Structures are given as structure tokens and as C-alpha cells.
Coordinates of C-alpha atoms and ligand atoms in Angstrom, one line a residue:
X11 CA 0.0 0.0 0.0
X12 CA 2.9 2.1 0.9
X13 CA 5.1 1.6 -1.9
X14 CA 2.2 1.9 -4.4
X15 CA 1.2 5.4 -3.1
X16 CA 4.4 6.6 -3.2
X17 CA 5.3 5.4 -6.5
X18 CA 1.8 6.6 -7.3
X19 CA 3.3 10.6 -6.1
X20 CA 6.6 9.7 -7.2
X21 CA 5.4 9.9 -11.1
X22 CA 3.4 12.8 -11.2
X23 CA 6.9 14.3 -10.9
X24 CA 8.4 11.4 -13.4
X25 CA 10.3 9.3 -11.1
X26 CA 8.7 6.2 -10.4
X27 CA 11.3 3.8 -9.7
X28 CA 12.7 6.8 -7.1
X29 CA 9.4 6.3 -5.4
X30 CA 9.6 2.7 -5.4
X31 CA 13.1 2.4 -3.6
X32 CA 12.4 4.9 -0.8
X33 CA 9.1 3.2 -0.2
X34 CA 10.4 0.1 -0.1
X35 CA 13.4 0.9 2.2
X36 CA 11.0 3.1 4.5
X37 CA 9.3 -0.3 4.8
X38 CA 12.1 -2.9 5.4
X39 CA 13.4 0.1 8.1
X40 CA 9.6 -0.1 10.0
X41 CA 10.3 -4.3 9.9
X42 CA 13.3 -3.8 11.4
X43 CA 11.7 -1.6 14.6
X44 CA 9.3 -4.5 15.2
X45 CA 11.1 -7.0 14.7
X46 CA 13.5 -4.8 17.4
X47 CA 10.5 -4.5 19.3
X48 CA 9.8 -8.2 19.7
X49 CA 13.7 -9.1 21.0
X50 CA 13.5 -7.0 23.6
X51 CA 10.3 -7.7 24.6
X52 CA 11.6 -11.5 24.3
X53 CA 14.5 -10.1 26.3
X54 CA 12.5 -8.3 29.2
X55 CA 10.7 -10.4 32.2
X56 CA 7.6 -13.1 30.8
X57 CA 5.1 -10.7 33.0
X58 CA 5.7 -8.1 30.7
X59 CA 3.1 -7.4 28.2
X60 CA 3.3 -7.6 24.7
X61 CA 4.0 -4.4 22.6
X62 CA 1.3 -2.5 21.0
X63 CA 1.3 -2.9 17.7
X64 CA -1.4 -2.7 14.6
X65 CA -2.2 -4.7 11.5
X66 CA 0.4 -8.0 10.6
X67 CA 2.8 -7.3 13.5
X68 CA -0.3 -6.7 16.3
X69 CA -1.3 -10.0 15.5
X70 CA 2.4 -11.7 15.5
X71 CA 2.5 -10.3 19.1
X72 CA -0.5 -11.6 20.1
X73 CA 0.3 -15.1 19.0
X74 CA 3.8 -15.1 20.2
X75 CA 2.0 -13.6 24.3
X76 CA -0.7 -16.3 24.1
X77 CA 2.0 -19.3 22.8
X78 CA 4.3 -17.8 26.0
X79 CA 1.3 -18.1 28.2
X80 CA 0.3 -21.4 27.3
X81 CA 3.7 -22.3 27.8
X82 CA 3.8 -21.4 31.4
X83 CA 0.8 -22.5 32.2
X84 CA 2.4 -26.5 30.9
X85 CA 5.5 -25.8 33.0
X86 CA 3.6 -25.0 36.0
X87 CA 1.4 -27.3 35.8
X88 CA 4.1 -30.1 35.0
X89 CA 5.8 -28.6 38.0
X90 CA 3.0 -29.2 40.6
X91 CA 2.4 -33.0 39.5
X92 CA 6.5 -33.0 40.4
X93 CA 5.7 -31.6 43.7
X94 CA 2.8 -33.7 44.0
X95 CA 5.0 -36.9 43.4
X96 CA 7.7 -36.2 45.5
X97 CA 5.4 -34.9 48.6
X98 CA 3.9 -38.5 48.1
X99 CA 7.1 -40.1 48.0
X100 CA 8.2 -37.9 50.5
X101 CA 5.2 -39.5 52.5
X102 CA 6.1 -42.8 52.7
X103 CA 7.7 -44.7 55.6
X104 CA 10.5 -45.9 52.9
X105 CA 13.8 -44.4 51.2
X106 CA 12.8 -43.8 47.8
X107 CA 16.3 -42.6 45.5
X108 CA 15.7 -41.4 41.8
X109 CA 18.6 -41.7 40.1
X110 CA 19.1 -41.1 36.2
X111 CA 20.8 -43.7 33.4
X112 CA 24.5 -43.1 34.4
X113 CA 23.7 -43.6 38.6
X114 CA 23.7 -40.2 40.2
X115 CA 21.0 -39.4 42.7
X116 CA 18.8 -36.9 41.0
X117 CA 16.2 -36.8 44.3
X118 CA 15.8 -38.7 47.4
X119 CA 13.0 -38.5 50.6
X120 CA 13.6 -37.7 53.9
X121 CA 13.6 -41.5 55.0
X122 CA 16.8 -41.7 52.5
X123 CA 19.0 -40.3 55.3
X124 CA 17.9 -42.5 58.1
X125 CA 17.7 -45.4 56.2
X126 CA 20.6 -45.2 53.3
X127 CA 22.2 -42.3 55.0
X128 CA 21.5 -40.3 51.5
X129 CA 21.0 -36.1 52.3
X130 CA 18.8 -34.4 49.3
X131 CA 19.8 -32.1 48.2
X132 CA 23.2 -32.2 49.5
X133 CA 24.2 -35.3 47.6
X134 CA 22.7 -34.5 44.2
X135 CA 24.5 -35.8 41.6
X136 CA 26.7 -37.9 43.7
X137 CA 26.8 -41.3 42.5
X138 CA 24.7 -44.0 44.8
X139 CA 27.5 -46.6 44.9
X140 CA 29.8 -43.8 46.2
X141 CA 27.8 -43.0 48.9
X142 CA 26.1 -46.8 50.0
X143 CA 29.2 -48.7 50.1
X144 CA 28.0 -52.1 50.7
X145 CA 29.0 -54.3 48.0
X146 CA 26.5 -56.5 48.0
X147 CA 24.4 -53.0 46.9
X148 CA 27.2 -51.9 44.7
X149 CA 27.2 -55.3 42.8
X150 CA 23.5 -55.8 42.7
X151 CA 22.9 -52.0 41.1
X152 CA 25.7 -52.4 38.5
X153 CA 23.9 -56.3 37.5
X154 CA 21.0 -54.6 36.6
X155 CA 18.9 -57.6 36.9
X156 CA 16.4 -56.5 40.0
X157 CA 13.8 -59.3 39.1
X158 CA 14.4 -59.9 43.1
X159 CA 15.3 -57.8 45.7
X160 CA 18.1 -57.5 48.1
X161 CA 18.5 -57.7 52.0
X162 CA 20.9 -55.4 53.4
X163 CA 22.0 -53.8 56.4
X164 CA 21.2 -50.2 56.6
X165 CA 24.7 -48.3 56.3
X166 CA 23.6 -46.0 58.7
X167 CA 22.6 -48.7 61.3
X168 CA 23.7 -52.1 61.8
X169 CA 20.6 -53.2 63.7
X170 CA 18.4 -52.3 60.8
X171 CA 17.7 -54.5 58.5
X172 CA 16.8 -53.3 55.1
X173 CA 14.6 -55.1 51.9
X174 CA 15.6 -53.0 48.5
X175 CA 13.9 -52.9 45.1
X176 CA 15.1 -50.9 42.2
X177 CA 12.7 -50.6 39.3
X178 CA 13.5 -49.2 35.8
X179 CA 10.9 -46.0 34.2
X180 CA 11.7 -42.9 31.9
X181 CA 14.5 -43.7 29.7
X182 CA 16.3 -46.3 32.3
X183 CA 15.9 -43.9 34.7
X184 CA 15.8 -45.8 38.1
X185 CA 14.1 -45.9 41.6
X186 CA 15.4 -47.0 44.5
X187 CA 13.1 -48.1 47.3
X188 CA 14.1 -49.3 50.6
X189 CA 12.3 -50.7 53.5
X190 CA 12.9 -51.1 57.1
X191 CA 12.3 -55.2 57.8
X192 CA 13.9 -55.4 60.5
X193 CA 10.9 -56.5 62.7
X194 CA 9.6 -59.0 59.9
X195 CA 13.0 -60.3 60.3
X196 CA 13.0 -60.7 63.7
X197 CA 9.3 -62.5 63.8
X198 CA 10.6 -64.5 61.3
X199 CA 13.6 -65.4 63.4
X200 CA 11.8 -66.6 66.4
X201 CA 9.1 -68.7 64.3
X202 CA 12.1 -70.5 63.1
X203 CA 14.3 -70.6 66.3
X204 CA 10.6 -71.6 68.3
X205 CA 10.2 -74.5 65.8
X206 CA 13.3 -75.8 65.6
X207 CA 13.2 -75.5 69.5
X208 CA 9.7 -77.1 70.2
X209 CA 10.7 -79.8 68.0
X210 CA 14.3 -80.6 69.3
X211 CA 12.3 -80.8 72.4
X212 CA 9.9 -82.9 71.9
X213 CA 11.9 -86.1 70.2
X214 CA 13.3 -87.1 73.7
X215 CA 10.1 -87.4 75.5
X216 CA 8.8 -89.2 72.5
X217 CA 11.3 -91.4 72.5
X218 CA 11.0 -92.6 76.0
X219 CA 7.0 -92.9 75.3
X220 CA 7.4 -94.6 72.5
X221 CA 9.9 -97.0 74.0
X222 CA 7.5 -97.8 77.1
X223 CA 4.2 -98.5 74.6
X224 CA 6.8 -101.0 72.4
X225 CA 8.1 -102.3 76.2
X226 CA 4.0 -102.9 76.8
X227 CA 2.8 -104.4 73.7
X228 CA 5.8 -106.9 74.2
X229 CA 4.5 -107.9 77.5
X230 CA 0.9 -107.4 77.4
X231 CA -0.8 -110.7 78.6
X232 CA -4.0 -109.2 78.5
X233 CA -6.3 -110.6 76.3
X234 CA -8.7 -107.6 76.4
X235 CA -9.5 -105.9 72.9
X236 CA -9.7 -102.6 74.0
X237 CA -6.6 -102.4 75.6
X238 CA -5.1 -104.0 73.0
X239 CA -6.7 -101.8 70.4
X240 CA -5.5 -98.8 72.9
X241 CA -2.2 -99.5 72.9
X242 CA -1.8 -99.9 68.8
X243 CA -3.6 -96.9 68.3
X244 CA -1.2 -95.0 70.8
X245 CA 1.7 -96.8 69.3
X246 CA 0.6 -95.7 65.9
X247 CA 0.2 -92.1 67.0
X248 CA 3.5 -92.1 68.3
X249 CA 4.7 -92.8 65.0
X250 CA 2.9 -90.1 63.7
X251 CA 4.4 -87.5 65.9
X252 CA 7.7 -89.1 65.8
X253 CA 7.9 -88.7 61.3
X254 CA 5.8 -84.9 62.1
X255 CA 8.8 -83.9 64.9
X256 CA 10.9 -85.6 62.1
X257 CA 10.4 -83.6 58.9
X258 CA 9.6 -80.4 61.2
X259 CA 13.6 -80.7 62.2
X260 CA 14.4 -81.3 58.5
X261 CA 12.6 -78.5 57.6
X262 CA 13.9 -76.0 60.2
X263 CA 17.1 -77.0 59.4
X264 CA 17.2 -76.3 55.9
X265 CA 15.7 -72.9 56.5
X266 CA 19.0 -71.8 59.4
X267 CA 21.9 -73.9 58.2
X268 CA 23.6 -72.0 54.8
X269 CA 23.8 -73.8 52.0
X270 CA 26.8 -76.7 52.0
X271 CA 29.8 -75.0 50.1
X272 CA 31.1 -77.8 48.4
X273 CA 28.4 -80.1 46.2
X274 CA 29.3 -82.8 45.3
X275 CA 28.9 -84.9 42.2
X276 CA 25.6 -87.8 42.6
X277 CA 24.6 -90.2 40.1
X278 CA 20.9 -89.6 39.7
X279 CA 20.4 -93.7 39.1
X280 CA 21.8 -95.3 41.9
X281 CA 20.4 -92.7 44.3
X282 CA 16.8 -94.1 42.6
X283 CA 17.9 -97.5 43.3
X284 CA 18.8 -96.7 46.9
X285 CA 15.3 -95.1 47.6
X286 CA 13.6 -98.3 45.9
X287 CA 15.3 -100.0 48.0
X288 CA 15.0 -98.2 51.1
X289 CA 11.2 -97.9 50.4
X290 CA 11.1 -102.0 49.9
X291 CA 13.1 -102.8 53.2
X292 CA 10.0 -100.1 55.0
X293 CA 7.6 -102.5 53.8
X294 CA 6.4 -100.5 51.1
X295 CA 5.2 -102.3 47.8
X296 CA 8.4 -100.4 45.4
X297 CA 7.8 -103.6 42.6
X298 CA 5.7 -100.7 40.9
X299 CA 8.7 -98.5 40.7
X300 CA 10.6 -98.3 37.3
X301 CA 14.1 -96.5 37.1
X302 CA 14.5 -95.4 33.7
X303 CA 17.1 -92.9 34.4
X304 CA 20.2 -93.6 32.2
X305 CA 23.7 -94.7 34.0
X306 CA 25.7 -92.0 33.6
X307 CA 23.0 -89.2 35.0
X308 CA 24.5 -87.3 37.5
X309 CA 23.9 -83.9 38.9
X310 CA 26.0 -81.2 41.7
X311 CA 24.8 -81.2 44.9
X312 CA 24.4 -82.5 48.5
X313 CA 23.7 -85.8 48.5
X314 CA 21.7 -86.0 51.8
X315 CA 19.3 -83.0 51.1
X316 CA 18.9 -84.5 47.3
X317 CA 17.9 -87.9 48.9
X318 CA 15.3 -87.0 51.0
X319 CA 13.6 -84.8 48.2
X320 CA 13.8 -87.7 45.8
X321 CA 13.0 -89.6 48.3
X322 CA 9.3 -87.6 49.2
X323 CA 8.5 -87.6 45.5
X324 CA 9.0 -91.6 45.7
X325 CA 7.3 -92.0 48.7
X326 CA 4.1 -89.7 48.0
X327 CA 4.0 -91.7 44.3
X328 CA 3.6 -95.0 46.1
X329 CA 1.5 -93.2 48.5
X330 CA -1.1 -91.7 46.3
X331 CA -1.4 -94.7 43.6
X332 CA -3.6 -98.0 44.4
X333 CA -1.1 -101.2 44.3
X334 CA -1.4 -102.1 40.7
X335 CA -0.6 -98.7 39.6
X336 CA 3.3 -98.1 38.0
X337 CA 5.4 -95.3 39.2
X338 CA 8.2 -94.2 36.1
X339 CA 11.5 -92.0 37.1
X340 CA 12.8 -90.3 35.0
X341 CA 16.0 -87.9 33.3
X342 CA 16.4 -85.9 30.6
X343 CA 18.5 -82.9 29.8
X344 CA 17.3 -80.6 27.6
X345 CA 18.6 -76.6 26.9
X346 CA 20.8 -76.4 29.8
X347 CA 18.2 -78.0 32.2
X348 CA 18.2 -81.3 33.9
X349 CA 15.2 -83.0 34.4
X350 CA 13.9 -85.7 37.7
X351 CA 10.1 -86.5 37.0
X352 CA 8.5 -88.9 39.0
X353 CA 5.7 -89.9 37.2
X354 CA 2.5 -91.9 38.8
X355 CA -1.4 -93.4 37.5
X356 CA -2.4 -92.5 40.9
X357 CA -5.2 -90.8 42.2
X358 CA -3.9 -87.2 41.1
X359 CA -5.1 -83.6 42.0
X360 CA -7.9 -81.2 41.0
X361 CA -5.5 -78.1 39.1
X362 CA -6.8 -75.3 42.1
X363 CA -4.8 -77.4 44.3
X364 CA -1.4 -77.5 43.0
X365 CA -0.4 -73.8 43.7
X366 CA -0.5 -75.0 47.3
X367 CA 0.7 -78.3 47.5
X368 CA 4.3 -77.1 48.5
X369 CA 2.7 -74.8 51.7
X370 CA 3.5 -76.7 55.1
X371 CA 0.2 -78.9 56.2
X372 CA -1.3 -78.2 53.0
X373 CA -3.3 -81.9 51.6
X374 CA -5.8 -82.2 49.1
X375 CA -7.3 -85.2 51.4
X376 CA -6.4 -85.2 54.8
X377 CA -7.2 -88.5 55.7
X378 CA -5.7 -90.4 52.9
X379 CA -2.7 -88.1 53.8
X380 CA -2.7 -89.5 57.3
X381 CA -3.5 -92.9 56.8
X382 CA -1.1 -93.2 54.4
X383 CA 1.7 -92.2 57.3
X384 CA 1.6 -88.6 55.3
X385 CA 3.0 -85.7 57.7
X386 CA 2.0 -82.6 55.1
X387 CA 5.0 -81.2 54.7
X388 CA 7.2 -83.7 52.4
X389 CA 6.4 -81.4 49.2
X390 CA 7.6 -78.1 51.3
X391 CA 10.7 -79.9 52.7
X392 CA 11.1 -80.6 48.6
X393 CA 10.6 -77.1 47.5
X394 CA 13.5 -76.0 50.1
X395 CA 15.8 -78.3 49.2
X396 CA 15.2 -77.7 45.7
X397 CA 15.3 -73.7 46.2
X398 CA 18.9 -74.4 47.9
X399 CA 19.9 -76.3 44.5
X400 CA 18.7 -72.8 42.3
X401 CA 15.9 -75.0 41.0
X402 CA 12.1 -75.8 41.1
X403 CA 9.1 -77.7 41.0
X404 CA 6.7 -78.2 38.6
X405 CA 3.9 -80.3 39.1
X406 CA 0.9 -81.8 36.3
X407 CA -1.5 -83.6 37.4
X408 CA -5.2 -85.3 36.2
X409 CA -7.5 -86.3 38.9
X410 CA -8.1 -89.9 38.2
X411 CA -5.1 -90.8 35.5
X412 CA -2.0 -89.2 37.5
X413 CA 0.6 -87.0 38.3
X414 CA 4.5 -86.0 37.3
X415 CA 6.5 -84.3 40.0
X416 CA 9.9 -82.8 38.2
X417 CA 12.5 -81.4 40.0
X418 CA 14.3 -79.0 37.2
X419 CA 18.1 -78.1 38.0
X420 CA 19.8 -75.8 35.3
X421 CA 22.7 -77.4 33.8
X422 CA 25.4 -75.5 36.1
X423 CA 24.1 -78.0 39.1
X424 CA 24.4 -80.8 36.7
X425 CA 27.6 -82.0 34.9
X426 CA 28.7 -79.8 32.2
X427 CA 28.7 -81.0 28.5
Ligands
LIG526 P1 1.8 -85.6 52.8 O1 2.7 -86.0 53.8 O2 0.4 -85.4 53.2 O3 1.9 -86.5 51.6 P2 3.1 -83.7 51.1 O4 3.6 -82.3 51.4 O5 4.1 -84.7 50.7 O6 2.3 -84.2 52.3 O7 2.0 -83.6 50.0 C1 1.0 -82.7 50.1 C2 -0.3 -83.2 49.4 O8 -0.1 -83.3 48.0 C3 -0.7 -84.6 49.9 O9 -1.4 -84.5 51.0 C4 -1.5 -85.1 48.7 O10 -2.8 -84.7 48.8 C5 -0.9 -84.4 47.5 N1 0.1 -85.2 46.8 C6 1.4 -85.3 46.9 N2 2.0 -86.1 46.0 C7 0.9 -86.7 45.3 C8 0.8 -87.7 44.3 N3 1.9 -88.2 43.7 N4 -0.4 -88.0 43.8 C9 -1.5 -87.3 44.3 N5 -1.5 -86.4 45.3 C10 -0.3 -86.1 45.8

């Protein structure tokens, strides 16, 4: 509009092209003074308004103040849901540690100085391994695999006992959260140290009851049924506690004593053949058992604790299948895992029972279970002594066709290629 009207003057007195250029440069110089205008304003405080302007450059402004606003309207309201978080966190009764990809503490809660002995925002920035120097920590954080958590003891207190989790979010970002357990671990302490007492405690006076019922029924000249009848019954509950006092010390003592240092190497075959055996010389009908494991099988471990949980699986088999039924052991070895199944045509399990099977005192029929000589803990004495190997139980089963216990060990507990 500008250049035409001045080019429009500029030839009444014959110089267009004169008109032309100062119009134009007039125009390039009022660009300039906005465009001035908006660094400064750009420059000066975000409260400050926009510039008044008219036309093209009015409604630039306008854009540029409301795209500012919105802006800081995003930031703050990004910034309270930060707040928000870390009041929560702040909240809780646990340490909880951000820390970014490389390791440095990028925020920690209050509990973090009691607990870790970590001081926000002191130690910003600060790698965690520098400033928790247990290395059971420092070698768990720098694995990377926190599928599991770690016990520890607090650096800032030895009597407190500490579980920590560290989970991944952002772009491997990750969050440290530790707990106080040192009262869980103290219950947990006297359950165990209370059954392992109560049941050291209570084989001697068995013993000596049990020895004066045998010392009866050998002289018993009675001819009375009912004592008679008595006495077998008490005998035969002696037994009972005398296996449940049994398998509770077994059980207690895999849960205090650490794991054996030194495995050594079994063969998987004859240590069938011994429990056949064993199971025969008890009286119990073991013509139904079939050892197909090969020779040479062998595994790492301790002998004793990998007896006895063979040894359960053997005995529940011929406990839970009817006298014609046929009991199959078996080995295989497949991608770097070993396999022991015992495999039975017994009376097998309804599915919503096996989840529990390995719980202490857990039976899917009590009174078969205790009939049978069953104490209800054979399957969690297994589990232990299998989690003490680094491997597990699985269990399929059919009600009415049968059930296959397998113990899997990965290959590092078995003999290597
Ligand atoms: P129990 O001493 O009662 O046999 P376990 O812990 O060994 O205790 O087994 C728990 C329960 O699992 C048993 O009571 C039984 O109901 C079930 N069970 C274990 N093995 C078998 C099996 N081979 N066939 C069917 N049921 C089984």
C-alpha cells in the first residue's frame, strides 16, 4: 500500500522507480523496529506485556504472548504433579532414590538419610554406589537384573535390617526403594528358632513314650481288645508325631543352616535305586517303581538333602497310587536343564490345588494323607531343598489318570557338556 502510493506521487513528478526504492526501504526500516520490538520484549521479564502494535505485526505479538502463556501454564502445571510426586514419596515410611541412566542421585525422601544415609539435596548428583558402600548393593545396582530384591544392612545402622527394590521408568531412569524389615525379620527369626526348639524338644520325650508303649505291647498278657486296640492306636500315633517332629527338624534345618559349600557330584540312578530299595526294606510295595534314568546321569549337589527330596517324591508316588498302579522315574537334559520327574497313574489332583501343594500342612485329602503315614510337609521340605539347589518344581497332574512331579536343575548344578 505504501510503496504503491508513493510510486503513485513519485510519477506525477516522473520518477517512479525513485518512489519505489524509498518506499520500499521506509518499509524494510519499520520491519526492522518490530522485529526490534519483539527481542527485547523476548529479552524483558515473561510478565511483561506484549508491545502494542497494529495490523500483521499486532497479531504476531498476540500469538507469540498467548503461545508464552500457554507455555507457562504447561511448566507449571508439569511442575505441581512433580511436587505432588515427591510430597507422596516424601510421604512414605520408605527411602525412595531417583537416580538417572548413568547412577547419580537426581532426588531422594527424607527416609533416604535414616535409612541409606543419602541427604537431598546435598548429595545431588553424587553417584549411589559412592555414597552406599556395601557391596553387596554396589554389585546388585551395576547387575541390573532386579527381578528380586536384596537384603541389606542399613549403612547408617547395623541393627536395621533393610529389603531394596530398584525398578526401571523414563529412559532407564531408576528408583530406589528401601524398606525397614527389621521387625519381619525378627518374627521371622523366632518362628524359626521356636520351631526348631519345640521340635528338638519334643523327640526325647517321645522317644522314651514310645519305648515304654513297644516295652507294653511286648509284655501285654492281657487278652482284652480294647486295651489291646488302645495301645496300637497310641503306638501308631507315636509314630505319627515321631515322622511330624521328624520332617519339622528337616525342615527348620534347611531354613538356618547356609547352603553346603562344596556339592558334590551324585549319580541320579543309583540314588533311585537306593530309595527303591529303602522304600522295599520299610515295607512299602516299590515292585511298581521303574528306574528309567540312564547310568551316567548325575547332577552337583548335596547328597543327603537331594535324597530326601527324591526320596518324598518316591514315597508320596507309592503313597497316592492303588497297588497295581506303575510309578516311572525319569532324566532328561534338555537346553541347559536337567530333568527328575516322577511320574505316577495314581489318584492325582484337581489343578486349584497344586499352587499349594508345597505350603507346610497343606493336603488335598487329609485323611488319605494320614492314613497313608503322610505328615504334610514332604512337598515343602522338597521345595526347600530344591530352592537351595537354584531349582524348582513343577507339578501336572489329572485327577483320576496321575501325576509327574519334576525337580528342574539348570545345567550349572548338573555335569557340564
Ligand atoms: P503328605 O505327607 O500329606 O503326603 P506332602 O507335602 O508330601 O504331604 O504332599 C501334600 C499333598 O499333596 C498330599 O497330602 C497329597 O494330597 C498331595 N500329593 C502329593 N503327591 C501326590 C501324588 N503323587 N499324587 C496325588 N497327590 C499327591
Amino acid at each position: 500500500m505504501l510503496v504503491t502510493v508513493c510510486s503513485a506521487i513519485a510519477s506525477i513528478w516522473d520518477r517512479p522507480l525513485a518512489g519505489f526504492a524509498i518506499a520500499s526501504t521506509a518499509y524494510i526500516a519499520w520491519c526492522f523496529f518490530q522485529l526490534n520490538r519483539i527481542m527485547f520484549w523476548l529479552g524483558a521479564s515473561p510478565d511483561v506485556e506484549p508491545p502494542e502494535a497494529g495490523g500483521l505485526w499486532g497479531i504476531i505479538f498476540d500469538g507469540i504472548y498467548h503461545l508464552q502463556r500457554h507455555d507457562r501454564e504447561e511448566k507449571d502445571r508439569l511442575q505441581a504433579t512433580i511436587q505432588y510426586l515427591q510430597d507422596s514419596f516424601s510421604s512414605l515410611p520408605d527411602a525412595v532414590v531417583m537416580i538417572d541412566k548413568r547412577g547419580n542421585i537426581v532426588w531422594c525422601n527424607k527416609f533416604s538419610e535414616s535409612l541409606l544415609g543419602l541427604y537431598y539435596p546435598q548429595d545431588k548428583n553424587q553417584y549411589i554406589g559412592n555414597l552406599v558402600r556395601d557391596p553387596k548393593f554396589t554389585d546388585y545396582f551395576e547387575k541390573e537384573i532386579f527381578d528380586q530384591h536384596l537384603e541389606l544392612t542399613s549403612p547408617n545402622n547395623p541393627y536395621i535390617t533393610l529389603q531394596v527394590q530398584v525398578t526401571f521408568f523414563g529412559k532407564r531412569d531408576k528408583l530406589v526403594f528401601a524398606r525397614d524389615i527389621t521387625t519381619m525379620m525378627q518374627l521371622e527369626c523366632m518362628r524359626r528358632d521356636f520351631i526348631a526348639n519345640v521340635s528338638h524338644e519334643l523327640r526325647t520325650p517321645l522317644t522314651v513314650i514310645r519305648g515304654y508303649l513297644e516295652t507294653f505291647q511286648d509284655f501285654l498278657v492281657s487278652d482284652d481288645e480294647r486295651w489291646l486296640s488302645a495301645l496300637n492306636q497310641m503306638i501308631e500315633q507315636s509314630h505319627r508325631m515321631d515322622a511330624l517332629v521328624r520332617d519339622l527338624m528337616v525342615l527348620s534345618r534347611l531354613e538356618t543352616v547356609p547352603e553346603s559349600e562344596e556339592p558334590a557330584l551324585i549319580n541320579v540312578k543309583n540314588i533311585t535305586d537306593t530309595i527303591c530299595n529303602e522304600l522295599s526294606a520299610a515295607g512299602i510295595d516299590a515292585r511298581q517303581l521303574i528306574n528309567e534314568c540312564p547310568d551316567d546321569a548325575c547332577l552337583m549337589g548335596n547328597p543327603e538333602e537331594i535324597h530326601s527330596a527324591f526320596s518324598n517324591l518316591l514315597t508320596n508316588a507309592v503313597r497316592y497310587t492303588d497297588g497295581d498302579g506303575l510309578i516311572r522315574v525319569s532324566w532328561s537334559e534338555k537346553n541347559k536343564i536337567s530333568r527328575y520327574s516322577v511320574r505316577d497313574n495314581g489318584i492325582g489332583i484337581d489343578f486349584q490345588h497344586i499352587p499349594r501343594l508345597t505350603e507346610r500342612f497343606y493336603r488335598v485329602e487329609k485323611s488319605r494323607s494320614v492314613n497313608a503315614g503322610g505328615t504334610g510337609l514332604g512337598l515343602a521340605i522338597v521345595k526347600h531343598i530344591l530352592i537351595r539347589h537354584n531349582a524348582s518344581l513343577k507339578i501336572e497332574s489329572l485327577p483320576g489318570h496321575g501325576s509327574t512331579f519334576t525337580c528342574e536343575f539348570p545345567q550349572s548344578a548338573g555335569l557340564d557338556d
